[in-house]
Each structure stands twice: as structure tokens, then as C-alpha cells.
mmCIF file of C-alpha atoms in Angstrom:
data_model
loop_
_atom_site.group_PDB
_atom_site.id
_atom_site.type_symbol
_atom_site.label_atom_id
_atom_site.label_comp_id
_atom_site.label_asym_id
_atom_site.label_seq_id
_atom_site.Cartn_x
_atom_site.Cartn_y
_atom_site.Cartn_z
ATOM 1 C CA MET F 1 -20.138 -45.216 -33.756
ATOM 2 C CA THR F 2 -22.424 -46.614 -31.100
ATOM 3 C CA ILE F 3 -21.554 -46.786 -27.463
ATOM 4 C CA HIS F 4 -21.397 -50.466 -27.651
ATOM 5 C CA GLN F 5 -19.005 -50.216 -30.570
ATOM 6 C CA GLU F 6 -16.806 -47.765 -28.526
ATOM 7 C CA LEU F 7 -16.955 -50.058 -25.533
ATOM 8 C CA GLU F 8 -16.068 -53.105 -27.588
ATOM 9 C CA ARG F 9 -12.698 -51.324 -28.806
ATOM 10 C CA ALA F 10 -12.086 -50.193 -25.333
ATOM 11 C CA VAL F 11 -12.415 -53.655 -23.893
ATOM 12 C CA GLU F 12 -10.150 -55.179 -26.658
ATOM 13 C CA ASP F 13 -7.601 -52.429 -25.627
ATOM 14 C CA LEU F 14 -7.958 -53.347 -22.108
ATOM 15 C CA GLU F 15 -7.461 -57.222 -22.924
ATOM 16 C CA ALA F 16 -4.300 -56.310 -24.956
ATOM 17 C CA THR F 17 -2.905 -54.135 -22.292
ATOM 18 C CA LEU F 18 -3.292 -56.885 -19.629
ATOM 19 C CA LYS F 19 -1.731 -59.349 -21.972
ATOM 20 C CA ALA F 20 1.114 -57.170 -22.436
ATOM 21 C CA ALA F 21 1.450 -56.701 -18.869
ATOM 22 C CA SER F 22 1.231 -60.341 -18.170
ATOM 23 C CA LEU F 23 -2.057 -59.972 -16.191
ATOM 24 C CA TRP F 24 -4.206 -62.147 -18.500
ATOM 25 C CA GLN F 25 -2.476 -65.420 -18.187
ATOM 26 C CA VAL F 26 -4.263 -65.977 -14.660
ATOM 27 C CA GLU F 27 -5.533 -69.186 -13.569
ATOM 28 C CA THR F 28 -9.418 -69.724 -13.996
ATOM 29 C CA PRO F 29 -11.041 -69.393 -10.690
ATOM 30 C CA ALA F 30 -13.275 -72.259 -9.216
ATOM 31 C CA PRO F 31 -16.970 -72.013 -10.036
ATOM 32 C CA THR F 32 -17.677 -71.301 -6.501
ATOM 33 C CA ALA F 33 -15.390 -68.287 -6.552
ATOM 34 C CA PHE F 34 -18.024 -66.407 -8.766
ATOM 35 C CA ALA F 35 -20.673 -66.651 -5.883
ATOM 36 C CA SER F 36 -18.495 -63.983 -3.889
ATOM 37 C CA ARG F 37 -20.681 -61.269 -2.481
ATOM 38 C CA GLN F 38 -17.452 -58.895 -1.845
ATOM 39 C CA PRO F 39 -16.471 -56.212 -4.121
ATOM 40 C CA PHE F 40 -14.393 -57.319 -6.908
ATOM 41 C CA CYS F 41 -14.758 -60.958 -5.396
ATOM 42 C CA VAL F 42 -11.680 -59.980 -3.137
ATOM 43 C CA ASP F 43 -12.291 -63.174 -0.934
ATOM 44 C CA THR F 44 -12.109 -65.534 -3.831
ATOM 45 C CA MET F 45 -10.303 -64.006 -6.702
ATOM 46 C CA SER F 46 -7.063 -62.100 -7.330
ATOM 47 C CA LEU F 47 -7.821 -58.794 -9.187
ATOM 48 C CA PRO F 48 -6.451 -59.865 -12.547
ATOM 49 C CA GLN F 49 -8.740 -62.976 -12.272
ATOM 50 C CA TRP F 50 -11.776 -60.721 -11.490
ATOM 51 C CA LEU F 51 -10.899 -58.279 -14.432
ATOM 52 C CA ARG F 52 -10.577 -61.332 -16.784
ATOM 53 C CA PHE F 53 -13.375 -63.583 -15.763
ATOM 54 C CA VAL F 54 -15.884 -61.249 -14.641
ATOM 55 C CA PHE F 55 -15.410 -57.431 -15.501
ATOM 56 C CA VAL F 56 -14.256 -58.138 -19.057
ATOM 57 C CA ALA F 57 -16.804 -61.104 -19.446
ATOM 58 C CA ARG F 58 -19.608 -59.053 -18.241
ATOM 59 C CA LEU F 59 -18.807 -56.140 -20.476
ATOM 60 C CA HIS F 60 -18.653 -58.692 -23.634
ATOM 61 C CA ALA F 61 -21.978 -59.931 -22.581
ATOM 62 C CA LEU F 62 -23.508 -56.369 -22.566
ATOM 63 C CA ILE F 63 -22.051 -55.498 -25.888
ATOM 64 C CA GLU F 64 -23.316 -58.760 -27.512
ATOM 65 C CA ALA F 65 -26.737 -58.085 -26.147
ATOM 66 C CA GLN F 66 -26.615 -54.509 -26.816
ATOM 67 C CA ALA F 67 -27.830 -54.041 -23.271
ATOM 68 C CA PRO F 68 -28.016 -50.903 -21.294
ATOM 69 C CA LEU F 69 -24.766 -50.035 -19.654
ATOM 70 C CA PRO F 70 -24.523 -49.523 -15.785
ATOM 71 C CA GLU F 71 -25.006 -45.907 -14.507
ATOM 72 C CA LYS F 72 -21.664 -45.888 -12.873
ATOM 73 C CA CYS F 73 -18.394 -47.797 -13.062
ATOM 74 C CA ASP F 74 -15.475 -46.884 -10.843
ATOM 75 C CA VAL F 75 -13.101 -49.867 -11.133
ATOM 76 C CA ALA F 76 -9.859 -47.933 -11.831
ATOM 77 C CA PRO F 77 -9.088 -46.959 -8.297
ATOM 78 C CA ALA F 78 -9.107 -50.389 -7.160
ATOM 79 C CA VAL F 79 -6.943 -51.527 -10.122
ATOM 80 C CA ALA F 80 -4.468 -48.870 -9.342
ATOM 81 C CA ALA F 81 -4.244 -49.786 -5.668
ATOM 82 C CA TYR F 82 -3.817 -53.626 -6.525
ATOM 83 C CA LEU F 83 -0.976 -52.882 -8.999
ATOM 84 C CA GLN F 84 0.726 -50.494 -6.496
ATOM 85 C CA GLN F 85 0.627 -52.973 -3.892
ATOM 86 C CA GLN F 86 2.045 -55.598 -6.218
ATOM 87 C CA ARG F 87 4.861 -53.320 -7.220
ATOM 88 C CA ALA F 88 3.881 -53.722 -10.965
ATOM 89 C CA ARG F 89 6.119 -52.014 -13.433
ATOM 90 C CA THR F 90 5.337 -48.339 -13.629
ATOM 91 C CA SER F 91 4.760 -48.404 -17.365
ATOM 92 C CA ASP F 92 2.372 -51.497 -17.054
ATOM 93 C CA ARG F 93 0.706 -49.934 -14.164
ATOM 94 C CA LEU F 94 -0.142 -46.729 -15.961
ATOM 95 C CA LEU F 95 -1.187 -48.302 -19.127
ATOM 96 C CA VAL F 96 -3.657 -50.697 -17.348
ATOM 97 C CA VAL F 97 -5.072 -48.107 -15.116
ATOM 98 C CA GLN F 98 -5.528 -45.738 -18.279
ATOM 99 C CA SER F 99 -7.350 -48.574 -19.966
ATOM 100 C CA VAL F 100 -9.715 -49.261 -17.089
ATOM 101 C CA GLU F 101 -10.032 -45.392 -16.597
ATOM 102 C CA ARG F 102 -11.266 -45.004 -20.231
ATOM 103 C CA LEU F 103 -13.876 -47.804 -19.584
ATOM 104 C CA ASP F 104 -15.082 -46.246 -16.286
ATOM 105 C CA GLU F 105 -15.471 -43.072 -17.953
ATOM 106 C CA MET F 106 -17.053 -44.174 -21.008
ATOM 107 C CA ILE F 107 -19.796 -46.469 -19.217
ATOM 108 C CA THR F 108 -20.506 -43.429 -16.521
ATOM 109 C CA ARG F 109 -20.921 -40.939 -19.349
ATOM 110 C CA HIS F 110 -23.144 -42.813 -21.650
#
């Protein structure tokens, strides 16, 4: 299995996990929100919006293009902090963070 195939499965797992945790059904950000220069677009999007419309979308684009992966990915700590602050259910928080950690590790180790 290629890294892009592994990555595709991991992204699908993240999508399913976000849906199960009710973090996928978020409002589409305004087009101007994507112009943010802040990490995770914190000034223009909620983290669930960023995960769905930026992170997952970019990963799908990399997979489709069979493009080189970034050298480093470290999204899980931000996701964990956001979910802790939002007081997400512990089981949801753990599953979402584990899914993102898997992606972080996969991208960084490639």
C-alpha cells in the first residue's frame, strides 16, 4: 500500500470520527475566511470548520494529485486543546485526537 493509499484511509477515518462526534456538520466559512494568515485560521473559522474545509480538503488534494506530503504535521495538539476547551465528550475527544495523531504521524514519518 502506498503512502497516499494509507493517507486516504486515515482521512476517511477522521471524517467518520468527526461525523460521529457531530463535528462535521459545520457551516461553510465565507470565502474570505480562507485568506486568513493565522494558524488554523483561528481568526476566521472554528477548528471544526478548519478541519473539514482546509485540513481534510488539502489532504484530499494531495492524495488525488499523488503530491509530495509536507515534511511535518502537528495538528493533534491544537485539536486536543480545542476539544478540551469546548468540553467535548471524553470518548469523542479521544477518538478525534487519535485520528488526527495518526495523520500527524503518517505525514511526518513518510
